CSV table of C-alpha atoms in Angstrom, one decimal:
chain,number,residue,atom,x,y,z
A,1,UNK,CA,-42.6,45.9,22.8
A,2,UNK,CA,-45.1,43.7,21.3
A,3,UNK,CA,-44.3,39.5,22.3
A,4,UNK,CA,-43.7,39.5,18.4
A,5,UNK,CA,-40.7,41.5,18.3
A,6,UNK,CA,-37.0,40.5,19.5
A,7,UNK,CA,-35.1,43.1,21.2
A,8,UNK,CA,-31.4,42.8,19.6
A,9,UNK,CA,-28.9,42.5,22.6
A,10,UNK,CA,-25.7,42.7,21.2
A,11,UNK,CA,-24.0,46.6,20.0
A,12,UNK,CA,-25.3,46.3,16.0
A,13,UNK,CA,-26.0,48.7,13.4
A,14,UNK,CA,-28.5,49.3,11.9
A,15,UNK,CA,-31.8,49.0,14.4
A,16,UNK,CA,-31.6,47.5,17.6
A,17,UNK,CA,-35.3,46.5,17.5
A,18,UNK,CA,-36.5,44.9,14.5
A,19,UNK,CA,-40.0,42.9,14.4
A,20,UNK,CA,-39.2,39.0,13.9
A,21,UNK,CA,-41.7,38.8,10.9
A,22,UNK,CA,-39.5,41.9,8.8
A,23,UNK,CA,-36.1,39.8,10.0
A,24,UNK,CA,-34.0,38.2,7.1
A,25,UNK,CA,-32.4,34.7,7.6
A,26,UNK,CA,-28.9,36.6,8.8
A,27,UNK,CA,-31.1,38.5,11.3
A,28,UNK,CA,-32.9,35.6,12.7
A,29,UNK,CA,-29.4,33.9,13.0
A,30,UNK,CA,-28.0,36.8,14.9
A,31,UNK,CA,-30.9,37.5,17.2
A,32,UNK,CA,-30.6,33.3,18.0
A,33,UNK,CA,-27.2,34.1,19.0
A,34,UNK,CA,-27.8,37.3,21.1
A,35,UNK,CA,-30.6,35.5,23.2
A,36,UNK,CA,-28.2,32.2,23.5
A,37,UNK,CA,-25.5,34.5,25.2
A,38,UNK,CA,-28.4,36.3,27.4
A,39,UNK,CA,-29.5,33.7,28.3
A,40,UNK,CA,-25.9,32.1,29.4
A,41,UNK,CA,-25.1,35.5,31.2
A,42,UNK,CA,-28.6,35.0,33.3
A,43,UNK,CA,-27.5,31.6,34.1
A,44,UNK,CA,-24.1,32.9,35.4
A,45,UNK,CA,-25.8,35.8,37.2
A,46,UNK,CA,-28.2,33.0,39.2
A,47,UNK,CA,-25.0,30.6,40.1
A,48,UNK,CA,-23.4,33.5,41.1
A,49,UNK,CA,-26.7,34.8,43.6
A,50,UNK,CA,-27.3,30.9,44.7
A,51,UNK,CA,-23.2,30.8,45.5
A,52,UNK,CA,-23.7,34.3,47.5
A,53,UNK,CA,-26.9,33.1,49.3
A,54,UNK,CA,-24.9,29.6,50.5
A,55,UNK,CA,-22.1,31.9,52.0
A,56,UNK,CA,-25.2,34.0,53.9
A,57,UNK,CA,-26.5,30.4,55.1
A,58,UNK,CA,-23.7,28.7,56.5
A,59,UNK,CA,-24.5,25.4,58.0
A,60,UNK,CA,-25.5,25.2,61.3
A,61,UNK,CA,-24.4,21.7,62.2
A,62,UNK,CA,-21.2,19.8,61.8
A,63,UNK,CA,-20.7,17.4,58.4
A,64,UNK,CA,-24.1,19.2,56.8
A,65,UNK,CA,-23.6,20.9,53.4
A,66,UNK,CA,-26.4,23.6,53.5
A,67,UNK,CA,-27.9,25.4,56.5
A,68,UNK,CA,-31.3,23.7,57.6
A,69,UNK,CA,-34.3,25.8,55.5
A,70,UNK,CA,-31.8,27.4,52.9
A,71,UNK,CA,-33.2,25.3,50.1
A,72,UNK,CA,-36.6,25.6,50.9
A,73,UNK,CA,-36.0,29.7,51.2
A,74,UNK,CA,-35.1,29.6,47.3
A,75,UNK,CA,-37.6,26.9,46.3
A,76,UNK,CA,-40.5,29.9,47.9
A,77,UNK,CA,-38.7,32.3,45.7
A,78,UNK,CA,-38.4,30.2,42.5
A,79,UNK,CA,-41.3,27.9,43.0
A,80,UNK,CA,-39.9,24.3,42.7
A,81,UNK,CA,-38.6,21.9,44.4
A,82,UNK,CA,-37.0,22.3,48.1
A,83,UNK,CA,-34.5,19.0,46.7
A,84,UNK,CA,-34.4,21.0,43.5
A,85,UNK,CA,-33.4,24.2,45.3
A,86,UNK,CA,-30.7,22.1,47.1
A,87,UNK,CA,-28.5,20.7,44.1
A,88,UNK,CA,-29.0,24.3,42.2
A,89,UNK,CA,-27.3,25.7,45.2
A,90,UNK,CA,-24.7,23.1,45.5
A,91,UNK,CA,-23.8,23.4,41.8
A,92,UNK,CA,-23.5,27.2,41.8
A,93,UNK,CA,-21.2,27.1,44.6
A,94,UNK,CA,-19.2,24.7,43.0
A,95,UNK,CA,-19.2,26.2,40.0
A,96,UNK,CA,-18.3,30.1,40.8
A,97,UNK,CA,-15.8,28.9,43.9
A,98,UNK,CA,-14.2,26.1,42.0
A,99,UNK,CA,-14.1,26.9,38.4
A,100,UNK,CA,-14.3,30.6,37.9
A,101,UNK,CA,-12.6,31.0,34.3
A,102,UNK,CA,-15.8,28.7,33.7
A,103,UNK,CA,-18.2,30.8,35.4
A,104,UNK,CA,-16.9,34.2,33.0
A,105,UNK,CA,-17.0,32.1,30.1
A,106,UNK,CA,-20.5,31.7,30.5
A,107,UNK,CA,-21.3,34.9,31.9
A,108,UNK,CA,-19.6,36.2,28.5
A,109,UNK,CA,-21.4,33.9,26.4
A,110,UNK,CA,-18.7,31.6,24.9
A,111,UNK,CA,-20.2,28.6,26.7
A,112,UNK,CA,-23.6,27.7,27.9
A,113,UNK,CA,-25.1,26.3,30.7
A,114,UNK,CA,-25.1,22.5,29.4
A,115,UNK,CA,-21.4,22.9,28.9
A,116,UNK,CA,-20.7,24.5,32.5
A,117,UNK,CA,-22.7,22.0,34.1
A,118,UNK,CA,-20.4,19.0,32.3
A,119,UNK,CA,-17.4,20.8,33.2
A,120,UNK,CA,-18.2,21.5,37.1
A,121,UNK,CA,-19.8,17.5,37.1
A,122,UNK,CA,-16.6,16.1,35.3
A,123,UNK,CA,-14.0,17.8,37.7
A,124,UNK,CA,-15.8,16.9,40.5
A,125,UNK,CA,-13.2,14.2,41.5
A,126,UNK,CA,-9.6,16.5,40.5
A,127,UNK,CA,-8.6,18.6,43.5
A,128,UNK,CA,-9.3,22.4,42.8
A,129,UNK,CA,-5.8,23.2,41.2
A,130,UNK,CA,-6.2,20.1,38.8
A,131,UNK,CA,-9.6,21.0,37.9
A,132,UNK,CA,-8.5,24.9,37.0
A,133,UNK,CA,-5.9,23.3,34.7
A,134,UNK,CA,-8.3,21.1,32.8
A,135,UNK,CA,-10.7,24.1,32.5
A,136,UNK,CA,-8.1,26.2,31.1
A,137,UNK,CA,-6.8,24.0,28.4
A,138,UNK,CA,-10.8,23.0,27.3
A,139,UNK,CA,-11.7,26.7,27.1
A,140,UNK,CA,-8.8,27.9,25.2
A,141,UNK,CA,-10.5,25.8,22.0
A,142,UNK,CA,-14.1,27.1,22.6
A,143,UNK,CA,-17.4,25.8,22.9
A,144,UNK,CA,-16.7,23.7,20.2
A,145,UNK,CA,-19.0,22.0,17.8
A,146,UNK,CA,-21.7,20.2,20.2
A,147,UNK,CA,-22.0,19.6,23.8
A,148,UNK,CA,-21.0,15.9,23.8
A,149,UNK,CA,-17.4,17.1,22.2
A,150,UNK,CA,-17.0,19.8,24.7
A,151,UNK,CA,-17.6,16.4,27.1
A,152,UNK,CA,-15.3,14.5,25.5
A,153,UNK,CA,-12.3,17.7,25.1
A,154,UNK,CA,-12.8,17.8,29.4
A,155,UNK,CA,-13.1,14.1,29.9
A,156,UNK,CA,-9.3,13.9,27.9
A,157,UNK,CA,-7.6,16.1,30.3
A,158,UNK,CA,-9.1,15.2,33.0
A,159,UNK,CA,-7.0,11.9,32.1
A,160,UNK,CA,-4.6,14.0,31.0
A,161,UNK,CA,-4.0,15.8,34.2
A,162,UNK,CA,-4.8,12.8,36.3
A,163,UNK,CA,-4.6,9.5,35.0
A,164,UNK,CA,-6.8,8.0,38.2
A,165,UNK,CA,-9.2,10.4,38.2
A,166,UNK,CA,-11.4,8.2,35.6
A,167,UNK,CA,-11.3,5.1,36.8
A,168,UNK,CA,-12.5,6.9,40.7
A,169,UNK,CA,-15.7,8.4,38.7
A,170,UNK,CA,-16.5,5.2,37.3
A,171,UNK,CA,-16.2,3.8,40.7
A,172,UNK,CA,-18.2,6.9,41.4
A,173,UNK,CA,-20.6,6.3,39.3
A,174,UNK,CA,-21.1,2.5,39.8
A,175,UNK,CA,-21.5,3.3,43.5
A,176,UNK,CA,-24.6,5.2,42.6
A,177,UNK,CA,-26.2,2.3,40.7
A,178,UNK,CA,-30.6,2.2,41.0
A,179,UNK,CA,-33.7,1.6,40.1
A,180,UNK,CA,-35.9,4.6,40.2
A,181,UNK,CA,-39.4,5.2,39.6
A,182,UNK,CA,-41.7,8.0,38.5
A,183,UNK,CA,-45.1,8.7,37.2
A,184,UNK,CA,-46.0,10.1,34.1
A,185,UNK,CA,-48.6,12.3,32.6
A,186,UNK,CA,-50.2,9.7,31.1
A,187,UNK,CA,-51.6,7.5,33.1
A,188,UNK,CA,-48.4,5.2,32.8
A,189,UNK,CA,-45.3,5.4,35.1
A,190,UNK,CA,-41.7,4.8,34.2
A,191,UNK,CA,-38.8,2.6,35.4
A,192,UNK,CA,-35.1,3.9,35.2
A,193,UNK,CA,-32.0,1.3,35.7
A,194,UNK,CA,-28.5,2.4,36.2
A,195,UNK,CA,-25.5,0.4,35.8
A,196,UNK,CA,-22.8,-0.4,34.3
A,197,UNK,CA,-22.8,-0.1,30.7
A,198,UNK,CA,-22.2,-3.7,29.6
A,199,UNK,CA,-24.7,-4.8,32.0
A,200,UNK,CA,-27.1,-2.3,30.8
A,201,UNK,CA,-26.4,-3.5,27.1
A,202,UNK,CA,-26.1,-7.4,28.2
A,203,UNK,CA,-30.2,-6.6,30.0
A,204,UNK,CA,-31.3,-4.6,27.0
A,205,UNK,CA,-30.0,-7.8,24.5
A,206,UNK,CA,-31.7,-10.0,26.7
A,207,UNK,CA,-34.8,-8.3,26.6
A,208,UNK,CA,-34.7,-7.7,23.2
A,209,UNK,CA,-33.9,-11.4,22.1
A,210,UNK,CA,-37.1,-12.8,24.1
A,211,UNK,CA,-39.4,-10.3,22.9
A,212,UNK,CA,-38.9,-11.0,19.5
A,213,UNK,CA,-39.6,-14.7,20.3
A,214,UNK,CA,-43.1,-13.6,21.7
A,215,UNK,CA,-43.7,-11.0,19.4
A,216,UNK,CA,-46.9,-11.4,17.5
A,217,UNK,CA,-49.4,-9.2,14.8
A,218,UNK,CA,-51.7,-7.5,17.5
A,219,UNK,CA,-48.2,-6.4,19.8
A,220,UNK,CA,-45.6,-3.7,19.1
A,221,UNK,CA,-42.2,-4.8,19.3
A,222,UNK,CA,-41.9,-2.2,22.6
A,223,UNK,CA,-45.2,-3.3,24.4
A,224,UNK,CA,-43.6,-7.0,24.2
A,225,UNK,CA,-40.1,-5.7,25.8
A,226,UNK,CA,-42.1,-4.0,28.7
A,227,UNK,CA,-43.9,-7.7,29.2
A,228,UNK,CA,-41.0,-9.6,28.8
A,229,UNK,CA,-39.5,-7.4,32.1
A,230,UNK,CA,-42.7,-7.6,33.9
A,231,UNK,CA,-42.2,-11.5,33.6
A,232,UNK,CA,-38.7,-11.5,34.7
A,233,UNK,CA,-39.0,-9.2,37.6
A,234,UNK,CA,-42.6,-10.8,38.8
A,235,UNK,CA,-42.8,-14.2,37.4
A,236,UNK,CA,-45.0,-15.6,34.7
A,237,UNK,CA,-47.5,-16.0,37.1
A,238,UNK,CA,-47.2,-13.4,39.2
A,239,UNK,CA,-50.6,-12.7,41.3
A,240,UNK,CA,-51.9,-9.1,40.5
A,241,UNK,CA,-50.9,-7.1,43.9
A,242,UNK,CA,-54.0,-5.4,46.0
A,243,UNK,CA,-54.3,-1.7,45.9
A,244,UNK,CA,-55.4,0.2,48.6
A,245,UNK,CA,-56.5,3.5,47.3
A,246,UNK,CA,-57.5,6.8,49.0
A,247,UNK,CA,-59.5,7.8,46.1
A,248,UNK,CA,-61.9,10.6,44.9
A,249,UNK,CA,-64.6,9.9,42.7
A,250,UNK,CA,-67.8,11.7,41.1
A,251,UNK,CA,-70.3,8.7,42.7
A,252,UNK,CA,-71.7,9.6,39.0
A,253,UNK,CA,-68.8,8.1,37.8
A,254,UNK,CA,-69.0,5.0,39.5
A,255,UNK,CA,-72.5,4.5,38.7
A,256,UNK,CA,-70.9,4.6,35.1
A,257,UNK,CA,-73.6,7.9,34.4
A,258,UNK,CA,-70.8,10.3,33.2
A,259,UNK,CA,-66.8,9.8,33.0
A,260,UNK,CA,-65.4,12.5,34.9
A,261,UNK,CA,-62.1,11.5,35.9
A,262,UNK,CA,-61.1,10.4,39.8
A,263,UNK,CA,-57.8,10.8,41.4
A,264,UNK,CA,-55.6,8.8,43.3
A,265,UNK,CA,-53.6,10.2,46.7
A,266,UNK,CA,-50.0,10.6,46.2
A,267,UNK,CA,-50.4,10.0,42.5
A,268,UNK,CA,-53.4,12.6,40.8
A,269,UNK,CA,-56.2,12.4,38.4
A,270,UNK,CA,-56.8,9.1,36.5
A,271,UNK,CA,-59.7,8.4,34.2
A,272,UNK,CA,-63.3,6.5,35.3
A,273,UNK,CA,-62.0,3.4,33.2
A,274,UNK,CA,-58.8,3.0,35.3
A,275,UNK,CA,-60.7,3.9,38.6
A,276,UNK,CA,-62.8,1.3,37.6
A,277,UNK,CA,-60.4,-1.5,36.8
A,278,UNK,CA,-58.6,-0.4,40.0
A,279,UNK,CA,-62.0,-0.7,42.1
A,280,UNK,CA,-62.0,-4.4,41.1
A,281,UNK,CA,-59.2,-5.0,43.3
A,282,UNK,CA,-59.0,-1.7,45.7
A,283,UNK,CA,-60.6,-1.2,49.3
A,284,UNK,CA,-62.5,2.3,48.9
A,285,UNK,CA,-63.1,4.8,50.9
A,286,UNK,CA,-65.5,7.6,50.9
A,287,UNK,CA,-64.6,11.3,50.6
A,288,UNK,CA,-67.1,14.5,50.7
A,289,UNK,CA,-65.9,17.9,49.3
A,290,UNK,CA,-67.2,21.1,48.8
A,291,UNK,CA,-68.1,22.8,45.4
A,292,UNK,CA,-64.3,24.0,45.8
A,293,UNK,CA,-62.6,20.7,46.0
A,294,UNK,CA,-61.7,21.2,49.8
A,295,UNK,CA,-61.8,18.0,52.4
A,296,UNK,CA,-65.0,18.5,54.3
A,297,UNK,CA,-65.4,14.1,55.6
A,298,UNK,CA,-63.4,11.4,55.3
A,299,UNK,CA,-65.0,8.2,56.4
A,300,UNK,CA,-64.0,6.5,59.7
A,301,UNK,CA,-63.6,2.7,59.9
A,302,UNK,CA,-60.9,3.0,63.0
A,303,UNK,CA,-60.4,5.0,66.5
A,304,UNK,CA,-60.3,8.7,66.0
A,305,UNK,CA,-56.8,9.4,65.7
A,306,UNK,CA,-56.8,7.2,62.3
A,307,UNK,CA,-59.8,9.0,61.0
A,308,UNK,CA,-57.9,12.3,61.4
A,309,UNK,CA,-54.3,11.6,60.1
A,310,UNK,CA,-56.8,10.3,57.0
A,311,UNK,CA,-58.3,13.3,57.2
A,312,UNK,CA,-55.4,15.6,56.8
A,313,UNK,CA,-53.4,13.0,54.3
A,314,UNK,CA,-56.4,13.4,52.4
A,315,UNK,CA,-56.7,17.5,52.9
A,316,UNK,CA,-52.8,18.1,52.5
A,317,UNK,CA,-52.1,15.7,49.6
A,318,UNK,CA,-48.3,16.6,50.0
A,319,UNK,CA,-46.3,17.5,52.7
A,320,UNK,CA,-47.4,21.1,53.1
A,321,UNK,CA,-43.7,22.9,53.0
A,322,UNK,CA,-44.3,24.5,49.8
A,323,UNK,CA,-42.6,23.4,46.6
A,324,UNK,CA,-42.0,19.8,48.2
A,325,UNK,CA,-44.1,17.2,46.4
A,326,UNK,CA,-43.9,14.1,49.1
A,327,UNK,CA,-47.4,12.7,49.5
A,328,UNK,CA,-48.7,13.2,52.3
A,329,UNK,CA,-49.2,9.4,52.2
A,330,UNK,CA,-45.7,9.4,53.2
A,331,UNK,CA,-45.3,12.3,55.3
A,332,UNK,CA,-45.9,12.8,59.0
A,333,UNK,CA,-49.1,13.8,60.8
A,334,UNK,CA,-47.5,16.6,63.1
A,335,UNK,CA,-49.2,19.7,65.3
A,336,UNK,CA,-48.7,22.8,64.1
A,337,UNK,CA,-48.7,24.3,67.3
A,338,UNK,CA,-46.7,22.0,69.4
A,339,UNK,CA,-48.2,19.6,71.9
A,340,UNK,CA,-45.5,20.5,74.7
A,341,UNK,CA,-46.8,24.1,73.8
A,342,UNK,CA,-50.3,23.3,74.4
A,343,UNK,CA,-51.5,22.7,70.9
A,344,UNK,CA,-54.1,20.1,70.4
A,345,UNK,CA,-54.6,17.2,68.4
A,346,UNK,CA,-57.2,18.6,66.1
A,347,UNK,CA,-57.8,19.6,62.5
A,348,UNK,CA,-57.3,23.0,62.6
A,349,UNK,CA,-53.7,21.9,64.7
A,350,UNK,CA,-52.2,19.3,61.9
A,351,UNK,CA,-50.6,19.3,59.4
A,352,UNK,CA,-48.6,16.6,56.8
A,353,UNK,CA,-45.2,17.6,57.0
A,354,UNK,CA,-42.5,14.7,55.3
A,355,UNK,CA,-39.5,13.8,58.2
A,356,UNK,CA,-37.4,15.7,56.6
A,357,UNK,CA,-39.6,19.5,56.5
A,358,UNK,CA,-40.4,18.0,60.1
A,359,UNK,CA,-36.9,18.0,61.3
A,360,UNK,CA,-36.0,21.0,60.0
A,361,UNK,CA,-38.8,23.0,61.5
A,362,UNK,CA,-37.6,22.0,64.9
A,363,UNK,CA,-33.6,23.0,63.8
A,364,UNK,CA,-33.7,26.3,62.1
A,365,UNK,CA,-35.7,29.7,62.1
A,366,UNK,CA,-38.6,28.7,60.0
A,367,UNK,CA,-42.0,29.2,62.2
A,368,UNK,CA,-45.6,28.0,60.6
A,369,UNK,CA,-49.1,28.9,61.8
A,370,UNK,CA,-52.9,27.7,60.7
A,371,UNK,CA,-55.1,30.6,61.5
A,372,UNK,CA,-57.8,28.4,59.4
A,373,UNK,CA,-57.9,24.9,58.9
A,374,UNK,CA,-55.5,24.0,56.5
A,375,UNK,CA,-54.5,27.2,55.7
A,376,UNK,CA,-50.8,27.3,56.4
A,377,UNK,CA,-48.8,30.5,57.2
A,378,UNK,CA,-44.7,30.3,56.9
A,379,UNK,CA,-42.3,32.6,58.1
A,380,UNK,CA,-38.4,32.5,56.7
A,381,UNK,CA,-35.2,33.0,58.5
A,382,UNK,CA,-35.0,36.4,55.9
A,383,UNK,CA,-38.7,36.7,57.3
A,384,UNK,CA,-40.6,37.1,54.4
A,385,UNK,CA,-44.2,35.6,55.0
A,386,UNK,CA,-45.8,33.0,52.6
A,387,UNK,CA,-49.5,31.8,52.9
A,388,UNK,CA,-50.3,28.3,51.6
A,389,UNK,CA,-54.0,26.3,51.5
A,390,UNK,CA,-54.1,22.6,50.2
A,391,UNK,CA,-54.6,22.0,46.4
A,392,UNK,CA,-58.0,21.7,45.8
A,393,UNK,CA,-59.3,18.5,44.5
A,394,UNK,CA,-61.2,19.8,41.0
A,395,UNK,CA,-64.6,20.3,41.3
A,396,UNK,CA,-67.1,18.4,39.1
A,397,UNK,CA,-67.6,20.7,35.5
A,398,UNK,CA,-71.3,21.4,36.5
């Protein structure tokens, strides 16, 4: 079947396979529909699997929620995330154990995912009878129109059934208040605030009134809001912070030849002009690769043990259990065969595991090996056997 052609999933006649560019408007509709409720059925078939594999992983330790390595067994499978792989889990359990009217609905296709999702998140504080109630009166009316009014229908009888229940996920949800951080593709990085929503509107006002007053021609109304923060949080005159960078450069780059990009540790490629505006303020370092991008020197400006842990930070660049992102910057320099076992303190011996891969290695059945430097070897508790080397740095393009 060519990638051009949509394979009709529901019982129709006439033809069950009809090439997208011959479909009429009623057809395209249909097929829409069929591959909504396929999809929805997949999604019920993985919370029911991820539900299954919890009950085969029981946790090993009192007051824990999933057995040590469990997560990271399914993020090897599904390559993401082992944090990822731990809420998926957690919210297919809840879903097919505590909701399952919900769970068929999907699996038949007369809800999707988004809506399952709001209705295992907004029973979350009912007991399991109260929250079977409230998923058996929002049901009986459908999907309905949009997601945010099949949000609203539950968030009613949630009331409905238990008048408290509200005000304990606001209090909830208020407990859970942040400031996170993460960086984007490009080049920039990204603040998120959570509160409550009069203080997020009474901020947002705030902001809003003082950039206007020092808006001018050659600023964006936006750029002015993000400098109006940046003085509230730092200070007008806030001095400019000192970066110390574990960087790779082209030298041809620093010699301002060519402008092949560089890339920071624990953050990724950057272009030469940011490299360079960093440099101004930045203590450097020099690293030596190969023509493949592998770690082959890191400079030494401290006792040995220093020079290594820089060494495999800079090799690793994450914490090595795959699908976890941690730098390495932040992980823990650790032996792969274990000192009290004889392993030594040498490259081909270390690894950057974060504390939380490192404690886990030491509390389930997971076992690691390096038969080569850097090269990595994990066995599961289902012992299936995954080889991992360090992400390359990329090669200069000649």
């Amino acid at each position: 079947m060519g990638e051009n052609t949509l394979f009709a999933l529901r019982d129709t006649n006439p033809p069950a396979n009809i090439p997208i560019h011959q479909m009429n408007a009623n057809q395209v509709l249909d097929g829409l529909v069929d591959v909504d409720k396929a999809r929805a059925f997949c999604d019920a078939r993985k919370a029911r699997l991820l539900a299954r594999f919890a009950e085969l992983r029981e946790p090993g330790r009192a007051g824990t929620d999933l057995a040590d390595g469990a997560p990271e067994e399914v993020a090897l499978e599904l390559a993401m995330n082992p944090h990822t792989a731990a809420i998926h889990i957690s919210q297919a359990r809840d879903l097919v154990t505590r909701l399952p009217a919900t769970t068929d609905a999907l699996e038949a296709g007369e809800i999707d995912y988004v809506r399952a999702k709001a209705m295992n998140d907004l029973t979350s504080v009912l007991t399991e009878d109260q929250a079977r109630r409230v998923e058996s009166k929002v049901l009986a009316f459908g999907k309905r129109a949009n997601p945010s009014r099949f949000r609203q229908s539950i968030r009613y009888h949630v009331i409905a059934v238990d008048p408290s229940a509200a005000e304990r996920l606001r209090r909830t949800a208020k407990a859970d208040r942040d400031v996170t951080g993460r960086d984007l593709s490009d080049g920039m990085g990204q603040l998120a605030i959570t509160l409550e929503p009069h203080e997020a509107q009474a901020a947002y006002d705030q902001i809003n009134m003082l950039a206007n007053k020092v808006k001018t021609p050659d600023k964006t109304l936006a750029q002015c809001r993000a400098d109006v923060f940046m003085d509230l949080v730092l200070g007008k005159n806030n001095e400019r912070l000192r970066v110390n960078l574990n960087v790779t450069v082209p030298m041809s780059t620093l010699l301002g030849l060519t402008r092949l990009p560089g890339e920071i540790s624990g953050y990724g490629p950057i272009t030469a002009e940011y490299a360079s505006e960093l440099a101004r303020d930045a203590m450097w370092r020099r690293v030596i690769t190969d023509d493949h991008g592998q770690v082959l020197e890191v400079s030494r400006r401290r006792y040995a043990s220093a020079a290594l842990a820089r060494h495999i930070r800079l090799r690793d660049r994450t914490c090595r259990q795959p699908g976890c992102g941690r730098s390495a910057d932040r992980s823990e320099i650790d032996h792969t065969v274990r000192y009290a076992d004889g392993g030594v303190t040498s490259a081909d011996n270390t690894n950057a595991l974060c504390r939380k891969h490192n404690l886990m290695r030491e509390r389930s059945d997971w076992d690691m090996t390096q038969p080569l430097p850097g090269t990595l070897v994990f066995s599961t508790p289902a012992h299936r056997v995954h080889t991992t080397t360090p992400e390359p740095y990329e090669p200069a393009p000649f």
